Coordinates of C-alpha atoms in Angstrom, one line a residue:
M1 CA 109.9 77.8 87.6
I2 CA 108.0 78.7 84.4
K3 CA 107.8 82.2 83.1
K4 CA 106.3 82.8 79.6
Q5 CA 105.2 86.0 77.8
Y6 CA 102.1 86.3 75.8
N7 CA 99.9 88.9 74.0
L8 CA 96.3 88.5 75.3
T9 CA 94.3 87.0 72.4
P10 CA 91.8 84.1 72.2
E11 CA 94.6 81.9 70.9
A12 CA 96.8 82.8 73.8
C13 CA 94.0 81.8 76.2
D14 CA 94.1 78.3 74.8
E15 CA 97.9 78.1 75.1
I16 CA 97.9 79.3 78.7
S17 CA 95.1 76.9 79.6
E18 CA 97.2 74.0 78.3
E19 CA 100.3 75.3 80.1
V20 CA 98.3 75.4 83.4
M21 CA 97.1 71.8 82.9
S22 CA 100.7 70.7 82.2
F23 CA 102.1 72.4 85.3
C24 CA 99.3 70.8 87.5
D25 CA 100.2 67.4 86.1
R26 CA 103.9 67.9 86.9
V27 CA 103.2 68.9 90.5
K28 CA 100.6 66.0 90.9
T29 CA 97.5 68.1 91.6
D30 CA 94.3 66.3 92.2
R31 CA 92.2 65.8 89.0
K32 CA 89.2 67.9 90.2
D33 CA 91.5 70.7 91.4
K34 CA 93.3 70.7 88.1
Q35 CA 90.1 71.1 86.2
R36 CA 89.0 73.9 88.6
Y37 CA 92.3 75.8 88.1
R38 CA 92.1 75.5 84.3
L39 CA 88.5 76.7 84.2
S40 CA 89.2 79.6 86.5
V41 CA 92.2 80.7 84.5
E42 CA 90.1 80.5 81.3
E43 CA 87.2 82.5 83.0
C44 CA 89.7 85.2 84.1
L45 CA 91.3 85.5 80.6
L46 CA 87.9 85.6 78.8
S47 CA 86.8 88.3 81.3
W48 CA 89.8 90.4 80.5
L49 CA 89.1 90.0 76.7
E50 CA 85.5 91.0 77.2
K51 CA 86.6 94.2 79.0
G52 CA 88.8 95.4 76.1
C53 CA 92.2 94.1 77.2
E54 CA 93.0 92.2 74.0
G55 CA 96.6 92.8 72.9
R56 CA 98.0 93.6 76.4
N57 CA 101.2 92.0 77.5
L58 CA 100.5 89.0 79.8
T59 CA 103.0 86.9 81.8
L60 CA 102.4 83.4 83.1
I61 CA 104.5 82.5 86.1
A62 CA 104.3 79.0 87.7
G63 CA 106.5 77.4 90.3
K64 CA 107.0 76.9 94.0
R65 CA 107.4 79.5 96.8
L66 CA 107.8 78.7 100.5
F67 CA 107.1 75.0 99.8
R68 CA 103.8 75.9 98.1
N69 CA 103.1 75.6 94.4
F70 CA 101.5 78.6 92.7
I71 CA 100.3 80.0 89.3
K72 CA 100.4 83.7 88.7
L73 CA 99.1 85.8 85.9
E74 CA 100.4 89.4 85.4
M75 CA 98.8 91.7 82.9
D76 CA 100.1 95.2 82.1
G77 CA 98.0 98.3 81.9
E78 CA 95.3 99.9 84.0
A79 CA 93.4 98.0 86.7
V80 CA 90.8 95.6 85.4
E81 CA 89.5 93.1 88.0
P82 CA 88.2 90.0 86.2
F83 CA 85.7 89.1 89.0
S84 CA 84.4 92.5 89.6
A85 CA 80.8 91.4 88.9
I86 CA 80.8 89.6 92.3
K87 CA 81.8 92.7 94.1
E88 CA 79.2 94.8 92.2
D89 CA 76.4 92.4 93.1
Y90 CA 77.4 91.4 96.6
G91 CA 80.2 93.5 97.9
D92 CA 83.8 92.7 98.9
Y93 CA 82.7 90.4 101.7
C94 CA 81.4 87.6 99.5
D95 CA 84.5 87.8 97.2
S96 CA 86.7 87.6 100.3
F97 CA 84.9 84.5 101.4
L98 CA 85.6 82.8 98.1
V99 CA 89.3 83.7 98.4
Y100 CA 89.2 82.6 102.0
L101 CA 87.9 79.2 101.0
N102 CA 90.5 78.9 98.3
L103 CA 87.8 78.9 95.6
R104 CA 88.9 82.1 93.9
P105 CA 92.3 83.5 93.1
E106 CA 93.7 86.5 95.0
Y107 CA 93.6 89.7 92.9
S108 CA 95.8 92.7 93.4
Y109 CA 97.0 95.7 91.3
T110 CA 100.6 96.8 91.9
R111 CA 103.1 98.8 89.9
G112 CA 101.0 99.0 86.8
K113 CA 100.2 95.2 86.7
N114 CA 97.1 93.2 87.3
N115 CA 98.0 90.2 89.4
L116 CA 96.1 87.0 89.9
L117 CA 97.6 84.4 92.3
Y118 CA 96.4 80.7 92.5
R119 CA 97.8 78.7 95.4
I120 CA 98.0 75.1 94.1
N121 CA 97.0 72.2 96.3
R122 CA 99.2 69.2 95.8
K123 CA 97.6 65.8 95.7
S124 CA 98.2 64.1 99.0
P125 CA 97.0 61.0 100.9
G126 CA 93.5 61.4 102.4
Q127 CA 93.2 62.6 106.0
L128 CA 91.7 59.3 107.1
T129 CA 94.5 57.4 105.4
V130 CA 97.2 59.5 107.2
L131 CA 95.3 59.0 110.5
C132 CA 95.1 55.3 110.2
I133 CA 98.8 54.9 109.3
T134 CA 99.8 57.2 112.2
I135 CA 97.7 55.3 114.7
L136 CA 98.9 51.9 113.6
I137 CA 102.6 53.0 113.7
A138 CA 102.1 54.6 117.1
M139 CA 100.5 51.5 118.5
F140 CA 103.2 49.2 117.1
V141 CA 106.0 51.5 118.4
G142 CA 104.2 51.9 121.8
L143 CA 103.6 48.2 122.4
V144 CA 107.1 47.1 121.2
G145 CA 108.7 49.8 123.4
K146 CA 106.6 48.8 126.4
F147 CA 107.8 45.2 126.2
L148 CA 111.4 45.7 125.1
L149 CA 112.6 48.9 126.8
P150 CA 113.4 49.1 130.5
P151 CA 111.2 51.4 132.7
S152 CA 114.1 53.9 133.1
V153 CA 114.4 54.4 129.4
I154 CA 110.6 54.8 128.9
G155 CA 110.6 57.3 131.8
F156 CA 113.4 59.3 130.1
L157 CA 111.6 59.3 126.7
L158 CA 108.3 60.4 128.3
N159 CA 109.7 63.1 130.6
D160 CA 112.5 64.5 128.4
I161 CA 111.2 64.1 124.9
V162 CA 107.5 63.3 124.5
T163 CA 106.2 65.7 127.2
P164 CA 108.3 68.8 126.1
F165 CA 107.2 68.4 122.5
Y166 CA 103.6 67.9 123.7
D167 CA 103.7 71.0 125.9
T168 CA 105.3 73.2 123.2
F169 CA 102.6 72.3 120.7
F170 CA 99.9 73.4 123.1
N171 CA 101.8 76.6 123.8
I172 CA 101.7 77.3 120.1
L173 CA 97.9 76.7 120.0
G174 CA 97.4 79.1 122.9
C175 CA 99.5 81.7 121.1
V176 CA 97.3 81.5 118.0
A177 CA 93.9 81.0 119.6
G178 CA 93.2 84.5 120.9
P179 CA 94.2 86.4 117.7
M180 CA 92.3 83.8 115.6
V181 CA 89.0 84.4 117.5
F182 CA 89.4 88.1 117.6
L183 CA 90.1 88.5 113.9
S184 CA 87.4 86.1 112.8
V185 CA 84.7 87.7 114.9
C186 CA 85.8 91.3 114.1
W187 CA 86.1 90.7 110.4
G188 CA 82.7 88.9 110.3
I189 CA 80.9 91.8 111.9
Y190 CA 82.6 94.4 109.7
G191 CA 81.7 92.5 106.6
I192 CA 78.0 93.1 107.1
G193 CA 78.5 96.7 106.0
D194 CA 80.1 95.6 102.7
I195 CA 76.9 94.0 101.5
E196 CA 75.6 97.2 99.8
M197 CA 73.3 95.7 97.2
L198 CA 71.7 93.2 99.5
G199 CA 71.5 95.4 102.6
R200 CA 68.6 94.0 104.6
I201 CA 68.8 90.6 103.0
G202 CA 72.5 90.1 103.9
R203 CA 71.9 91.1 107.5
G204 CA 68.8 88.9 107.7
M205 CA 70.6 85.9 106.4
L206 CA 73.5 86.5 108.7
I207 CA 71.2 86.7 111.7
R208 CA 69.5 83.5 110.7
F209 CA 72.8 81.7 110.3
V210 CA 74.2 82.8 113.6
G211 CA 70.9 82.3 115.4
M212 CA 70.6 78.7 114.2
T213 CA 74.1 78.0 115.5
F214 CA 73.3 79.3 118.9
L215 CA 69.9 77.5 119.0
V216 CA 71.5 74.1 118.1
S217 CA 74.3 74.7 120.7
L218 CA 71.6 75.3 123.3
G219 CA 69.6 72.2 122.2
S220 CA 72.8 70.0 122.4
M221 CA 72.7 70.4 126.2
V222 CA 70.1 67.5 126.2
V223 CA 73.0 65.1 126.3
F224 CA 74.3 66.5 129.6
P225 CA 72.4 63.9 131.7
I226 CA 73.9 61.2 129.5
L227 CA 77.6 62.3 129.4
G228 CA 77.9 65.1 132.0
P229 CA 79.1 64.8 135.6
G230 CA 75.9 66.1 137.1
L231 CA 74.8 69.7 137.9
S232 CA 76.6 71.2 140.9
G233 CA 75.0 73.7 143.2
S234 CA 71.5 73.1 141.8
S235 CA 69.8 73.9 145.2
E236 CA 71.7 77.1 145.8
G237 CA 69.6 79.5 143.7
G238 CA 71.4 82.6 145.1
S239 CA 74.8 81.1 144.3
Q240 CA 73.7 80.3 140.7
V241 CA 72.5 83.9 140.2
Q242 CA 75.7 85.2 141.6
S243 CA 77.7 82.9 139.3
I244 CA 75.8 84.0 136.2
L245 CA 76.2 87.7 137.2
K246 CA 79.9 87.3 137.7
M247 CA 80.2 85.6 134.3
V248 CA 78.5 88.6 132.7
L249 CA 80.6 91.2 134.5
D250 CA 83.8 89.4 133.9
I251 CA 83.3 89.9 130.1
F252 CA 84.4 93.5 130.5
P253 CA 88.2 93.6 130.5
S254 CA 90.2 96.1 132.7
N255 CA 92.4 97.0 129.7
I256 CA 92.7 96.1 126.0
V257 CA 95.8 94.0 126.4
S258 CA 95.0 91.8 129.4
P259 CA 92.5 89.5 127.5
F260 CA 95.2 88.4 125.1
V261 CA 97.8 88.0 127.8
D262 CA 95.5 86.0 130.0
G263 CA 93.9 84.1 127.2
N264 CA 90.4 85.2 128.3
I265 CA 88.3 84.3 125.3
L266 CA 85.1 85.8 126.6
Q267 CA 86.8 89.2 126.9
I268 CA 88.5 88.8 123.5
I269 CA 85.1 88.1 121.9
F270 CA 83.7 91.2 123.7
L271 CA 86.5 93.4 122.3
A272 CA 86.1 91.9 118.8
I273 CA 82.3 92.6 118.8
V274 CA 82.9 96.2 120.1
I275 CA 85.7 97.0 117.6
G276 CA 83.8 95.2 114.7
I277 CA 80.7 97.3 115.4
A278 CA 82.8 100.5 115.6
L279 CA 84.4 99.7 112.2
L280 CA 81.0 98.9 110.8
Y281 CA 79.6 102.2 112.0
L282 CA 82.5 104.3 110.7
G283 CA 82.5 102.5 107.3
R284 CA 84.9 103.8 104.8
Q285 CA 86.7 106.0 107.3
T286 CA 88.3 102.9 108.8
R287 CA 88.8 101.0 105.5
A288 CA 92.6 100.8 106.0
I289 CA 92.1 99.2 109.5
A290 CA 89.6 96.7 108.2
T291 CA 91.9 95.7 105.3
A292 CA 94.7 95.2 107.9
I293 CA 92.5 93.0 110.0
E294 CA 91.5 90.9 106.9
Q295 CA 95.2 90.5 105.9
I296 CA 96.3 89.5 109.4
N297 CA 93.4 87.1 109.4
L298 CA 94.9 85.5 106.2
M299 CA 98.3 85.3 108.0
V300 CA 96.7 83.5 110.9
Q301 CA 95.1 81.0 108.5
F302 CA 98.5 80.3 107.0
L303 CA 99.9 79.6 110.5
M304 CA 97.0 77.2 111.1
N305 CA 97.8 75.3 107.9
V306 CA 101.4 75.0 109.2
I307 CA 100.1 73.7 112.6
S308 CA 97.9 71.2 110.8
K309 CA 101.0 69.6 109.3
I310 CA 102.3 68.5 112.7
V311 CA 99.0 67.3 114.1
P312 CA 99.6 63.7 113.0
F313 CA 103.0 63.8 114.8
I314 CA 101.2 65.0 118.0
V315 CA 98.6 62.2 117.6
F316 CA 101.6 59.8 117.4
L317 CA 103.1 61.2 120.6
V318 CA 99.7 61.1 122.3
I319 CA 99.2 57.4 121.7
I320 CA 102.7 56.6 122.7
N321 CA 102.1 58.5 125.9
L322 CA 98.8 56.7 126.6
I323 CA 100.5 53.3 126.2
W324 CA 103.8 54.0 128.1
S325 CA 102.2 55.9 131.0
N326 CA 99.5 53.2 131.5
T327 CA 96.7 55.8 131.1
A328 CA 95.0 54.1 128.1
S329 CA 92.1 53.5 130.6
Q330 CA 91.0 57.1 129.6
L331 CA 89.8 55.5 126.4
D332 CA 87.4 53.1 128.1
S333 CA 84.3 55.3 127.8
V334 CA 85.2 56.8 124.4
W335 CA 82.9 54.3 122.7
K336 CA 80.0 56.0 124.6
L337 CA 81.0 59.4 123.3
I338 CA 81.3 58.1 119.7
I339 CA 77.9 56.5 119.8
V340 CA 76.3 59.8 121.1
I341 CA 78.1 61.8 118.4
I342 CA 76.9 59.6 115.6
A343 CA 73.4 59.5 117.0
A344 CA 73.3 63.3 117.5
H345 CA 74.4 63.9 113.9
I346 CA 71.8 61.5 112.4
V347 CA 69.1 63.1 114.6
A348 CA 70.2 66.6 113.7
G349 CA 70.2 65.8 110.0
F350 CA 66.8 64.1 110.2
L351 CA 65.3 67.1 112.1
F352 CA 66.7 69.7 109.6
I353 CA 65.2 67.8 106.7
L354 CA 61.9 67.0 108.4
G355 CA 61.5 70.6 109.7
T356 CA 62.1 72.0 106.2
A357 CA 59.8 69.4 104.6
L358 CA 57.0 70.3 107.0
R359 CA 57.4 74.1 106.8
R360 CA 57.7 74.2 103.0
K361 CA 55.2 71.3 102.4
V362 CA 57.8 69.2 100.5
N363 CA 58.0 65.4 100.5
F364 CA 60.7 64.3 103.0
V365 CA 62.1 61.7 100.6
T366 CA 62.3 64.2 97.8
L367 CA 64.5 66.5 99.9
L368 CA 66.6 63.6 101.1
K369 CA 67.3 62.5 97.5
K370 CA 68.3 66.1 96.5
V371 CA 70.7 66.6 99.4
I372 CA 72.5 63.3 99.1
P373 CA 75.0 64.2 96.2
S374 CA 76.5 67.2 98.1
F375 CA 76.4 65.2 101.4
L376 CA 78.4 62.4 99.9
I377 CA 81.1 64.7 98.4
A378 CA 81.5 66.5 101.8
F379 CA 81.6 63.2 103.6
T380 CA 84.2 61.5 101.5
S381 CA 86.5 64.6 101.3
A382 CA 85.9 66.2 104.7
S383 CA 86.1 69.5 102.8
S384 CA 83.4 72.1 102.6
A385 CA 85.3 73.7 99.7
A386 CA 85.2 70.4 97.7
S387 CA 81.4 70.4 98.0
F388 CA 81.0 74.1 97.1
S389 CA 80.1 73.7 93.4
S390 CA 77.7 70.9 94.2
N391 CA 76.0 73.0 96.9
V392 CA 75.6 75.9 94.5
S393 CA 74.3 73.7 91.7
T394 CA 71.8 71.9 94.0
C395 CA 70.4 75.1 95.5
K396 CA 69.9 76.6 92.0
K397 CA 68.7 73.6 90.0
S398 CA 67.2 71.3 92.6
Y399 CA 65.6 73.8 95.0
G400 CA 65.0 76.7 92.7
I401 CA 66.7 79.3 94.9
D402 CA 67.4 82.6 93.2
D403 CA 70.9 82.8 91.7
S404 CA 71.9 86.0 93.5
L405 CA 70.9 84.5 96.9
T406 CA 72.7 81.2 96.2
G407 CA 75.9 82.9 95.0
F408 CA 76.0 85.0 98.2
G409 CA 74.5 82.7 100.8
I410 CA 76.6 79.5 100.2
P411 CA 80.0 81.0 100.7
L412 CA 78.7 83.1 103.6
G413 CA 77.0 80.0 105.2
M414 CA 80.1 77.9 104.8
V415 CA 81.8 80.3 107.2
M416 CA 79.0 81.6 109.4
H417 CA 76.5 78.8 109.6
K418 CA 77.9 76.2 112.0
P419 CA 75.1 74.5 113.9
I420 CA 76.6 71.0 113.6
S421 CA 80.1 72.2 114.7
A422 CA 78.4 73.9 117.7
M423 CA 76.6 70.7 118.5
Y424 CA 79.8 68.6 118.3
N425 CA 81.7 71.1 120.4
S426 CA 79.0 71.0 123.1
I427 CA 78.9 67.2 123.2
L428 CA 82.7 67.1 123.4
V429 CA 83.0 69.5 126.4
I430 CA 80.2 67.8 128.2
Y431 CA 81.9 64.4 127.8
F432 CA 85.3 65.6 129.0
A433 CA 83.7 67.6 131.9
G434 CA 82.3 64.3 133.0
V435 CA 85.5 62.3 132.5
H436 CA 87.6 64.8 134.5
H437 CA 84.9 65.6 137.1
V438 CA 84.6 69.3 136.3
S439 CA 82.1 71.2 138.5
C440 CA 79.3 72.1 136.2
S441 CA 76.8 74.8 137.4
V442 CA 74.1 76.6 135.5
G443 CA 76.6 79.4 134.8
W444 CA 79.0 76.8 133.4
L445 CA 76.4 75.5 131.0
L446 CA 75.5 79.0 129.8
I447 CA 79.2 79.7 129.2
A448 CA 79.5 76.4 127.4
V449 CA 76.5 77.2 125.1
F450 CA 77.9 80.6 124.3
I451 CA 81.6 79.6 123.8
C452 CA 80.7 76.5 121.7
A453 CA 78.6 78.5 119.3
I454 CA 81.1 81.4 119.0
V455 CA 84.1 79.2 118.6
S456 CA 82.4 77.1 115.9
I457 CA 81.7 80.3 113.9
A458 CA 85.1 81.9 114.6
T459 CA 87.1 78.7 113.6
P460 CA 87.9 79.0 109.9
P461 CA 87.2 75.9 107.7
V462 CA 90.9 75.3 107.2
P463 CA 93.3 72.5 108.5
G464 CA 94.5 73.2 112.0
G465 CA 91.4 75.2 113.0
G466 CA 89.9 72.4 115.1
A467 CA 93.0 71.9 117.2
I468 CA 92.9 75.6 118.2
A469 CA 89.2 75.5 118.8
Y470 CA 89.5 72.7 121.4
S471 CA 92.3 74.4 123.2
I472 CA 90.0 77.5 123.6
L473 CA 87.0 75.4 124.8
F474 CA 88.9 73.4 127.3
T475 CA 90.8 76.3 128.7
Q476 CA 87.7 78.4 129.1
L477 CA 85.6 75.6 130.7
G478 CA 88.2 74.3 133.1
I479 CA 88.8 71.0 131.3
P480 CA 92.4 69.7 131.7
M481 CA 94.7 69.9 128.7
E482 CA 95.2 66.1 128.8
A483 CA 91.7 65.8 127.2
L484 CA 93.1 67.5 124.0
A485 CA 95.0 64.3 123.1
I486 CA 91.8 62.2 122.8
A487 CA 89.9 65.2 121.2
F488 CA 92.4 65.5 118.4
T489 CA 92.2 61.8 117.6
I490 CA 88.4 61.7 117.6
D491 CA 88.2 64.9 115.6
L492 CA 90.3 63.5 112.7
I493 CA 87.6 60.9 112.2
A494 CA 84.5 63.0 113.2
D495 CA 85.5 65.7 110.7
F496 CA 84.1 63.8 107.8
M497 CA 80.7 63.5 109.5
I498 CA 80.7 67.1 110.8
T499 CA 81.5 68.5 107.3
A500 CA 78.8 66.4 105.6
F501 CA 76.0 67.2 108.0
E502 CA 77.1 70.9 108.1
M503 CA 76.5 71.1 104.4
L504 CA 73.1 69.3 104.7
A505 CA 72.0 71.8 107.4
L506 CA 73.2 74.7 105.3
Q507 CA 71.1 73.6 102.3
M508 CA 68.0 73.3 104.5
T509 CA 68.6 76.7 106.0
M510 CA 69.0 78.2 102.6
I511 CA 65.6 76.8 101.6
N512 CA 64.0 78.4 104.6
V513 CA 65.8 81.7 104.2
S514 CA 65.0 82.0 100.5
S515 CA 61.3 81.0 101.1
A516 CA 61.0 83.8 103.8
M517 CA 62.4 86.3 101.2
N518 CA 60.3 85.0 98.3
L519 CA 63.4 84.1 96.3
I520 CA 62.7 80.5 95.6
D521 CA 60.7 78.6 92.9
S522 CA 58.3 76.4 94.9
K523 CA 57.5 74.2 91.9
V524 CA 61.2 73.3 91.4
L525 CA 61.6 72.7 95.1
R526 CA 58.7 70.2 95.2
S527 CA 59.4 68.5 91.9

């Protein structure tokens, strides 16, 4: 633990900056993250100096709390928020997104002190590295155990150790799934009202982001003839109408508690939309409730980060179970799914660029060259946050999008613009519906389109979110939980591709949104 006192001066800023770099080196922080923390601390301190805080007592605290490294700045005196310009321009919503994505420190004012908290990410092996090591070890242990252990011992290990751990993990996912969707949807709707300066622009952008997600989810149903089990009840028109009507009526819960007890995601989403609109309509009168929802949402994100730590262990158990229970045949047709996923991503990326090029009369190759740097960063890191600065820079300098729209639209889009995730979810549920012979009617397809789009938006871009999303999708669409095992394994690989194409799609949508609002320099875009 480090705790040092300073008087806020330009000289002290340099000393604190060096101390931050030194601490990040000691806790083995990634080089890019280390530079980002240093620059952010310097930006904060300079902001305080510009706002007349020179000479105030300042405390630098750095250490570890609950297994997480952190850096905290405490400054005495009246409240002076260093990043208030963002709130003045775009409202609390945008600033909350940056904190939400771990791209900005958490600010608070308590007991006469200004507090800035940075949660430090420790350098760790890449996700793909961990996955490969886990799979190799699991295959080795599984094959060795299958040939050396007697069937009675294997049966004991599967029934009394592997299965209980496996079931407990999915119970945890089910516990977190409902609150996660409710909080994400409710907070997202309420946040529209915080965009005071942008007003119509903010709402228009949000509608475009969400609309694109639903449109791509619907378009993804073209793979149903390839992967799906076939449409059931296609000749029974009355039955199909009755099924769709029942789906609509079942959205309305009998009470406010039963959706969470029963895990009915459609009803949970309905409640979230209703409560979100009520909070939006009442505005500042319900500020305390909205703040509570946002803070509980942060707590759920923390739980998802914890869940993500044990996902490799679950993948290990899944592979062991597949080998020892002789059910590895479930993987026979996975190659078909992987080919469809790769092809769908390439086609979607091509269509996003081609559509934008035709609408804005820009050369296709020119757009492709401009989008590649951000695409590669997202692809190699599987992190939307890692590509944030590149996305902002590309939109401003390469496309000529207005600074205010870029600063607001990129963080908003990283959370609310999820067409590629919706497409991936749709392909996944169609495939597993075919594998497990789920009865798929027109009503089932409509629910799939809606759920895949909503879940993709409601799932935060943090580790552990995908695991919960699949449990929601499979439960709601009648797909057996056994499918989650393979879904987890595929997701760890597909995540790199999903993130990269998601950022590509976001940049193309930003071009179209800014063009519709006359907030783009067409000469820069075409150059």
